[in-house]
Amino acid sequence: MTAAQQEADTVTFTVAEKIAWVRFNRPDKRNCMSPALNRQMLRVLDEIEYRDDAGVLVLTGEGTAWSAGMDLKEYFRDTEAQGLAAIRESQREAYGWWRRLRWYQKPTIAMVNGWCFGGAYGPLFACDLAFAAEDAQFGLSEINWGILPGGGATKIARELLSFRRAMYHALTGETIDGRTAAKWGLVNEALPREQLEERVTAVAGILLQKNPIALKAAKDAIRRVGEMTYDNAEDYLVRAQEAANFFDNEGRKEGIRQFVDEKAFKPGLAAYDKSRQRS
Ligand code: COA
């Protein structure tokens, strides 16, 4: 197998019923992120982002891991041996696809099927929603091998956890299971392993019924407003909606029409019927 083929194999994806299932595919290495995987993941995200046959992206892992974080050999030791330029390049590759995923055009769901360590908190946070197997294991393991949780992991712990929990998590390196991760707010829900895919498919189905321009505007807004004052957020949200109208001015009018004129649905309870929208 050529090096290019090996690199391409580090990530697999299928698209079915408008859901793109993207998989970390280094199960023998517990899906840890090598430079090759990071490059390939960006290519896969590129390929899926504007496809009409996919409305939601799910990120999961082959085998027993979601992702065991950065590849200690290929990402850290091998690049460090090549010097600063190689280190910076491999950081750009990793941080690049996480950033791309944070601001992805389509809503994204992390389906955490197993181990999730350190650097894997980057893509975990990048996904808009996260569902975990109850027996998945999460940890900021960096302290166990002698570094701080870098690559955004410390920021993510502070963003998603309380101060005390973030501190304990970072300093002890102890793992928590999916149930505790849900209790702490690291993921939305934890489910028995055999129900995980079914639940994620159902949530994806809910998102697929919504107006895609409104979804993109809403997910970006949730990420952006956290660092704004109330007045700045108010202004941003006015402008974000007006910008969304540029791409889809008919959707919200159709939603209002189906409710006010037709009484065909109740927006408090479900989405309008997109299929009847004139573009
Ligand atoms: N970097 C490099 N190699 C890794 C890795 C990582 N982050 N995680 C797993 N691997 C490799 C192992 O070296 C091993 O390779 P080998 O088969 O060539 O010897 C293979 O993946 C399987 O790992 P193993 O430890 O035998 O699997 P396990 O199921 O018993 O344990 C983990 C799974 C995730 C608990 C364990 O692999 C681990 O602690 N990994 C490191 C987690 C971590 O600290 N990540 C860094 C975060 S930045």
CSV table of C-alpha atoms and ligand atoms in Angstrom, one decimal:
chain,number,residue,atom,x,y,z
A,1,MET,CA,0.0,0.0,0.0
A,2,THR,CA,1.3,3.4,-0.9
A,3,ALA,CA,1.8,6.1,1.8
A,4,ALA,CA,-0.9,8.2,0.1
A,5,GLN,CA,-3.3,5.2,0.4
A,6,GLN,CA,-2.4,4.6,4.0
A,7,GLU,CA,-3.1,8.3,4.8
A,8,ALA,CA,-6.4,8.1,3.0
A,9,ASP,CA,-7.4,5.1,5.1
A,10,THR,CA,-7.0,6.9,8.4
A,11,VAL,CA,-10.5,8.3,8.0
A,12,THR,CA,-13.6,6.6,6.4
A,13,PHE,CA,-17.0,8.0,5.7
A,14,THR,CA,-20.4,7.0,4.4
A,15,VAL,CA,-23.4,9.1,3.6
A,16,ALA,CA,-26.9,7.5,4.2
A,17,GLU,CA,-30.2,9.2,4.5
A,18,LYS,CA,-28.7,12.6,4.7
A,19,ILE,CA,-26.3,11.7,7.6
A,20,ALA,CA,-22.6,11.7,6.9
A,21,TRP,CA,-20.9,9.1,9.2
A,22,VAL,CA,-17.3,10.1,9.5
A,23,ARG,CA,-15.0,7.6,11.4
A,24,PHE,CA,-11.6,7.9,12.9
A,25,ASN,CA,-10.1,4.8,11.4
A,26,ARG,CA,-6.9,3.8,13.2
A,27,PRO,CA,-8.6,1.3,15.6
A,28,ASP,CA,-5.2,-0.6,16.2
A,29,LYS,CA,-3.8,2.7,17.5
A,30,ARG,CA,-7.0,3.6,19.3
A,31,ASN,CA,-7.7,6.2,16.7
A,32,CYS,CA,-5.0,8.5,18.0
A,33,MET,CA,-4.4,11.5,15.8
A,34,SER,CA,-1.3,11.3,13.6
A,35,PRO,CA,-0.3,14.1,11.1
A,36,ALA,CA,-1.6,11.8,8.4
A,37,LEU,CA,-5.0,11.4,10.0
A,38,ASN,CA,-5.2,15.2,10.6
A,39,ARG,CA,-4.5,15.9,7.0
A,40,GLN,CA,-7.0,13.3,5.8
A,41,MET,CA,-9.7,14.5,8.2
A,42,LEU,CA,-9.5,18.0,6.6
A,43,ARG,CA,-9.9,16.5,3.2
A,44,VAL,CA,-13.0,14.5,4.3
A,45,LEU,CA,-14.5,17.6,5.9
A,46,ASP,CA,-13.9,19.5,2.7
A,47,GLU,CA,-15.6,16.9,0.6
A,48,ILE,CA,-18.7,16.7,2.8
A,49,GLU,CA,-19.3,20.3,3.8
A,50,TYR,CA,-21.4,21.5,0.9
A,51,ARG,CA,-22.8,18.3,-0.4
A,52,ASP,CA,-26.6,18.4,-0.9
A,53,ASP,CA,-27.0,14.7,0.1
A,54,ALA,CA,-25.7,15.3,3.6
A,55,GLY,CA,-27.4,17.6,6.2
A,56,VAL,CA,-25.7,16.4,9.4
A,57,LEU,CA,-22.2,15.1,10.1
A,58,VAL,CA,-21.6,12.5,12.8
A,59,LEU,CA,-18.0,11.9,14.0
A,60,THR,CA,-17.3,8.6,15.6
A,61,GLY,CA,-14.5,6.0,15.8
A,62,GLU,CA,-13.8,2.5,14.5
A,63,GLY,CA,-13.1,-0.1,17.2
A,64,THR,CA,-12.9,0.5,21.0
A,65,ALA,CA,-11.9,4.1,20.8
A,66,TRP,CA,-13.4,7.4,19.8
A,67,SER,CA,-9.9,8.9,19.8
A,68,ALA,CA,-7.0,8.3,22.2
A,69,GLY,CA,-5.9,11.9,21.6
A,70,MET,CA,-2.7,13.0,19.8
A,71,ASP,CA,-0.3,10.3,18.6
A,72,LEU,CA,2.5,10.4,21.1
A,73,LYS,CA,4.9,9.0,18.5
A,74,GLU,CA,4.0,10.4,15.2
A,75,TYR,CA,2.5,13.8,16.3
A,76,PHE,CA,4.9,14.6,19.2
A,77,ARG,CA,8.1,12.6,19.1
A,78,ASP,CA,8.7,12.3,15.3
A,79,THR,CA,7.8,15.9,14.5
A,80,GLU,CA,9.9,17.2,17.5
A,81,ALA,CA,12.8,15.3,16.1
A,82,GLN,CA,12.4,17.3,12.9
A,83,GLY,CA,12.5,20.7,14.6
A,84,LEU,CA,10.2,23.7,15.1
A,85,ALA,CA,8.9,24.0,11.5
A,86,ALA,CA,7.6,20.5,11.6
A,87,ILE,CA,6.1,21.0,15.1
A,88,ARG,CA,4.2,24.1,13.9
A,89,GLU,CA,3.1,22.4,10.7
A,90,SER,CA,1.6,19.4,12.6
A,91,GLN,CA,-0.1,21.8,15.0
A,92,ARG,CA,-1.6,23.8,12.1
A,93,GLU,CA,-2.9,20.5,10.6
A,94,ALA,CA,-4.6,19.4,13.8
A,95,TYR,CA,-5.9,22.7,15.0
A,96,GLY,CA,-6.9,23.5,11.4
A,97,TRP,CA,-9.5,20.7,11.1
A,98,TRP,CA,-10.8,21.2,14.6
A,99,ARG,CA,-11.4,24.9,13.8
A,100,ARG,CA,-13.0,24.0,10.5
A,101,LEU,CA,-15.3,21.6,12.4
A,102,ARG,CA,-16.2,24.2,15.0
A,103,TRP,CA,-17.5,26.5,12.3
A,104,TYR,CA,-18.8,23.8,10.0
A,105,GLN,CA,-21.6,24.6,7.6
A,106,LYS,CA,-23.7,21.6,8.8
A,107,PRO,CA,-24.6,20.7,12.3
A,108,THR,CA,-22.2,18.1,13.8
A,109,ILE,CA,-22.6,15.4,16.4
A,110,ALA,CA,-19.8,13.6,18.3
A,111,MET,CA,-20.8,9.9,18.8
A,112,VAL,CA,-18.3,8.9,21.5
A,113,ASN,CA,-18.1,5.1,21.3
A,114,GLY,CA,-15.1,4.6,23.6
A,115,TRP,CA,-11.8,6.1,24.7
A,116,CYS,CA,-11.6,9.9,24.5
A,117,PHE,CA,-8.4,11.5,25.7
A,118,GLY,CA,-6.5,14.8,25.7
A,119,GLY,CA,-6.3,16.2,22.2
A,120,ALA,CA,-9.5,14.4,21.4
A,121,TYR,CA,-11.3,17.1,23.4
A,122,GLY,CA,-10.5,19.4,20.4
A,123,PRO,CA,-12.9,17.6,18.0
A,124,LEU,CA,-15.2,16.8,20.9
A,125,PHE,CA,-15.8,20.5,21.5
A,126,ALA,CA,-15.8,21.2,17.8
A,127,CYS,CA,-18.9,19.1,17.4
A,128,ASP,CA,-22.1,20.9,18.2
A,129,LEU,CA,-23.6,18.1,20.1
A,130,ALA,CA,-22.1,15.0,21.8
A,131,PHE,CA,-23.6,11.7,22.8
A,132,ALA,CA,-21.5,9.0,24.6
A,133,ALA,CA,-21.7,5.4,25.5
A,134,GLU,CA,-22.2,5.1,29.2
A,135,ASP,CA,-19.0,3.1,29.5
A,136,ALA,CA,-16.9,5.4,27.3
A,137,GLN,CA,-13.9,6.8,29.1
A,138,PHE,CA,-12.9,10.5,29.1
A,139,GLY,CA,-9.6,11.9,30.5
A,140,LEU,CA,-7.2,14.8,30.3
A,141,SER,CA,-4.3,12.3,30.4
A,142,GLU,CA,-1.6,14.8,29.6
A,143,ILE,CA,-0.6,15.2,33.2
A,144,ASN,CA,0.0,11.5,33.3
A,145,TRP,CA,2.8,11.7,30.8
A,146,GLY,CA,4.2,15.0,31.9
A,147,ILE,CA,2.6,17.9,30.0
A,148,LEU,CA,-0.3,20.3,30.5
A,149,PRO,CA,-3.5,19.7,28.5
A,150,GLY,CA,-2.6,21.7,25.4
A,151,GLY,CA,-4.1,22.0,21.9
A,152,GLY,CA,-7.1,23.8,23.4
A,153,ALA,CA,-7.9,21.0,25.9
A,154,THR,CA,-7.5,23.2,28.9
A,155,LYS,CA,-9.7,25.9,27.3
A,156,ILE,CA,-12.3,23.3,26.5
A,157,ALA,CA,-12.3,22.0,30.1
A,158,ARG,CA,-12.9,25.5,31.4
A,159,GLU,CA,-15.5,26.2,28.7
A,160,LEU,CA,-17.6,23.1,29.4
A,161,LEU,CA,-16.9,22.2,33.1
A,162,SER,CA,-17.1,24.1,36.4
A,163,PHE,CA,-13.8,25.5,37.7
A,164,ARG,CA,-13.5,22.8,40.4
A,165,ARG,CA,-14.2,20.0,38.0
A,166,ALA,CA,-11.9,21.3,35.3
A,167,MET,CA,-9.1,21.7,37.8
A,168,TYR,CA,-9.6,18.2,39.2
A,169,HIS,CA,-9.8,16.7,35.8
A,170,ALA,CA,-6.6,18.4,34.6
A,171,LEU,CA,-4.5,17.8,37.7
A,172,THR,CA,-5.4,14.2,38.5
A,173,GLY,CA,-5.7,12.7,35.0
A,174,GLU,CA,-8.4,10.4,36.3
A,175,THR,CA,-10.9,9.1,33.8
A,176,ILE,CA,-14.6,9.7,34.0
A,177,ASP,CA,-17.2,7.5,32.3
A,178,GLY,CA,-19.9,8.6,29.9
A,179,ARG,CA,-22.5,8.9,32.6
A,180,THR,CA,-20.3,11.3,34.6
A,181,ALA,CA,-19.3,13.2,31.4
A,182,ALA,CA,-23.0,13.8,30.8
A,183,LYS,CA,-23.5,14.9,34.4
A,184,TRP,CA,-20.6,17.3,34.1
A,185,GLY,CA,-21.8,18.7,30.8
A,186,LEU,CA,-18.9,17.4,28.7
A,187,VAL,CA,-21.5,15.6,26.5
A,188,ASN,CA,-25.3,16.0,26.1
A,189,GLU,CA,-26.3,12.5,27.1
A,190,ALA,CA,-24.9,9.1,27.9
A,191,LEU,CA,-26.6,6.0,26.7
A,192,PRO,CA,-26.2,2.2,26.9
A,193,ARG,CA,-23.8,1.4,24.1
A,194,GLU,CA,-26.4,-0.6,22.1
A,195,GLN,CA,-28.7,2.5,22.0
A,196,LEU,CA,-26.1,5.0,21.1
A,197,GLU,CA,-26.4,4.9,17.3
A,198,GLU,CA,-30.2,4.8,17.4
A,199,ARG,CA,-30.3,7.9,19.6
A,200,VAL,CA,-27.8,9.8,17.5
A,201,THR,CA,-29.7,8.9,14.3
A,202,ALA,CA,-32.9,10.2,15.9
A,203,VAL,CA,-31.3,13.5,17.0
A,204,ALA,CA,-29.8,13.9,13.5
A,205,GLY,CA,-33.4,13.3,12.2
A,206,ILE,CA,-34.6,16.2,14.3
A,207,LEU,CA,-31.9,18.5,12.9
A,208,LEU,CA,-32.7,17.4,9.3
A,209,GLN,CA,-36.2,18.8,9.6
A,210,LYS,CA,-35.0,22.3,10.4
A,211,ASN,CA,-34.0,25.1,8.0
A,212,PRO,CA,-30.3,24.5,7.3
A,213,ILE,CA,-29.5,28.3,7.1
A,214,ALA,CA,-31.1,28.8,10.5
A,215,LEU,CA,-29.2,25.9,12.0
A,216,LYS,CA,-25.8,27.3,10.8
A,217,ALA,CA,-26.8,30.8,12.1
A,218,ALA,CA,-27.9,29.4,15.5
A,219,LYS,CA,-24.9,27.1,16.1
A,220,ASP,CA,-22.4,29.9,15.3
A,221,ALA,CA,-24.4,32.3,17.5
A,222,ILE,CA,-24.2,29.9,20.5
A,223,ARG,CA,-20.5,29.7,20.1
A,224,ARG,CA,-20.0,33.5,19.5
A,225,VAL,CA,-22.2,35.1,22.2
A,226,GLY,CA,-20.4,33.4,25.1
A,227,GLU,CA,-17.6,36.0,25.0
A,228,MET,CA,-19.8,39.0,24.3
A,229,THR,CA,-21.5,41.5,26.5
A,230,TYR,CA,-25.3,41.5,26.4
A,231,ASP,CA,-25.5,44.6,24.1
A,232,ASN,CA,-22.8,43.2,21.7
A,233,ALA,CA,-24.7,39.9,21.5
A,234,GLU,CA,-27.9,41.7,20.8
A,235,ASP,CA,-26.4,43.6,18.0
A,236,TYR,CA,-24.6,40.5,16.6
A,237,LEU,CA,-27.8,38.5,16.6
A,238,VAL,CA,-29.7,41.2,14.7
A,239,ARG,CA,-26.9,41.2,12.1
A,240,ALA,CA,-26.5,37.5,12.0
A,241,GLN,CA,-30.2,37.0,11.2
A,242,GLU,CA,-30.1,39.7,8.6
A,243,ALA,CA,-27.1,38.0,7.0
A,244,ALA,CA,-29.0,34.7,7.1
A,245,ASN,CA,-31.9,36.3,5.3
A,246,PHE,CA,-29.5,37.0,2.4
A,247,PHE,CA,-29.1,33.3,1.9
A,248,ASP,CA,-32.7,32.2,2.8
A,249,ASN,CA,-35.2,35.0,2.9
A,250,GLU,CA,-38.1,32.7,2.0
A,251,GLY,CA,-37.7,30.1,4.8
A,252,ARG,CA,-38.8,32.1,7.7
A,253,LYS,CA,-41.6,33.7,5.7
A,254,GLU,CA,-42.8,30.3,4.8
A,255,GLY,CA,-42.6,29.2,8.5
A,256,ILE,CA,-44.7,32.3,9.5
A,257,ARG,CA,-47.2,31.6,6.6
A,258,GLN,CA,-47.8,28.0,7.5
A,259,PHE,CA,-48.5,29.0,11.1
A,260,VAL,CA,-50.4,32.2,10.7
A,261,ASP,CA,-52.3,31.7,7.4
A,262,GLU,CA,-52.6,27.9,7.3
A,263,LYS,CA,-52.5,26.9,10.9
A,264,ALA,CA,-50.7,23.9,9.5
A,265,PHE,CA,-48.2,23.5,12.4
A,266,LYS,CA,-47.3,24.9,15.8
A,267,PRO,CA,-43.7,26.3,15.9
A,268,GLY,CA,-43.6,25.8,19.7
A,269,LEU,CA,-43.8,22.0,19.0
A,270,ALA,CA,-42.2,21.2,15.6
A,271,ALA,CA,-40.7,22.6,12.5
A,272,TYR,CA,-42.5,23.9,9.4
A,273,ASP,CA,-42.7,21.7,6.3
A,274,LYS,CA,-39.6,22.8,4.3
A,275,SER,CA,-40.7,20.7,1.3
A,276,ARG,CA,-43.4,23.3,0.6
A,277,GLN,CA,-41.0,26.2,0.6
A,278,ARG,CA,-40.7,28.2,-2.7
A,279,SER,CA,-37.1,29.3,-3.1
B,1,COA,N1,-0.3,7.7,20.8
B,1,COA,C1,0.4,6.8,20.2
B,1,COA,N2,0.0,5.5,20.2
B,1,COA,C2,-1.1,5.2,20.9
B,1,COA,C3,-1.9,6.1,21.5
B,1,COA,C4,-1.5,7.5,21.5
B,1,COA,N3,-2.1,8.5,22.0
B,1,COA,N4,-2.9,5.5,22.1
B,1,COA,C5,-2.8,4.2,21.8
B,1,COA,N5,-1.7,4.0,21.1
B,1,COA,C6,-1.2,2.7,20.5
B,1,COA,C7,-0.5,1.9,21.5
B,1,COA,O1,0.9,2.3,21.6
B,1,COA,C8,-0.6,0.5,20.9
B,1,COA,O2,0.2,0.4,19.8
B,1,COA,P1,0.9,-1.0,19.5
B,1,COA,O3,-0.2,-2.0,19.3
B,1,COA,O4,1.7,-0.7,18.3
B,1,COA,O5,1.8,-1.4,20.7
B,1,COA,C9,-2.1,0.5,20.4
B,1,COA,O6,-2.4,1.9,20.2
B,1,COA,C10,-3.1,0.0,21.3
B,1,COA,O7,-2.9,0.6,22.6
B,1,COA,P2,-3.1,-0.1,24.0
B,1,COA,O8,-2.5,0.8,25.0
B,1,COA,O9,-2.5,-1.5,23.9
B,1,COA,O10,-4.7,-0.2,24.0
B,1,COA,P3,-5.7,-0.4,25.3
B,1,COA,O11,-7.0,-0.6,24.7
B,1,COA,O12,-5.1,-1.4,26.3
B,1,COA,O13,-5.6,1.1,26.1
B,1,COA,C11,-5.7,3.5,26.0
B,1,COA,C12,-6.2,2.2,25.4
B,1,COA,C13,-6.4,4.6,25.2
B,1,COA,C14,-6.2,3.6,27.5
B,1,COA,C15,-4.2,3.6,26.0
B,1,COA,O14,-3.8,3.2,24.6
B,1,COA,C16,-3.6,4.9,26.3
B,1,COA,O15,-3.5,5.3,27.4
B,1,COA,N6,-3.3,5.7,25.2
B,1,COA,C17,-2.8,7.0,25.4
B,1,COA,C18,-3.9,8.1,25.8
B,1,COA,C19,-3.3,9.4,25.9
B,1,COA,O16,-2.7,9.8,26.9
B,1,COA,N7,-3.4,10.2,24.8
B,1,COA,C20,-2.7,11.4,24.6
B,1,COA,C21,-3.6,12.5,24.8
B,1,COA,S1,-2.9,14.0,24.1
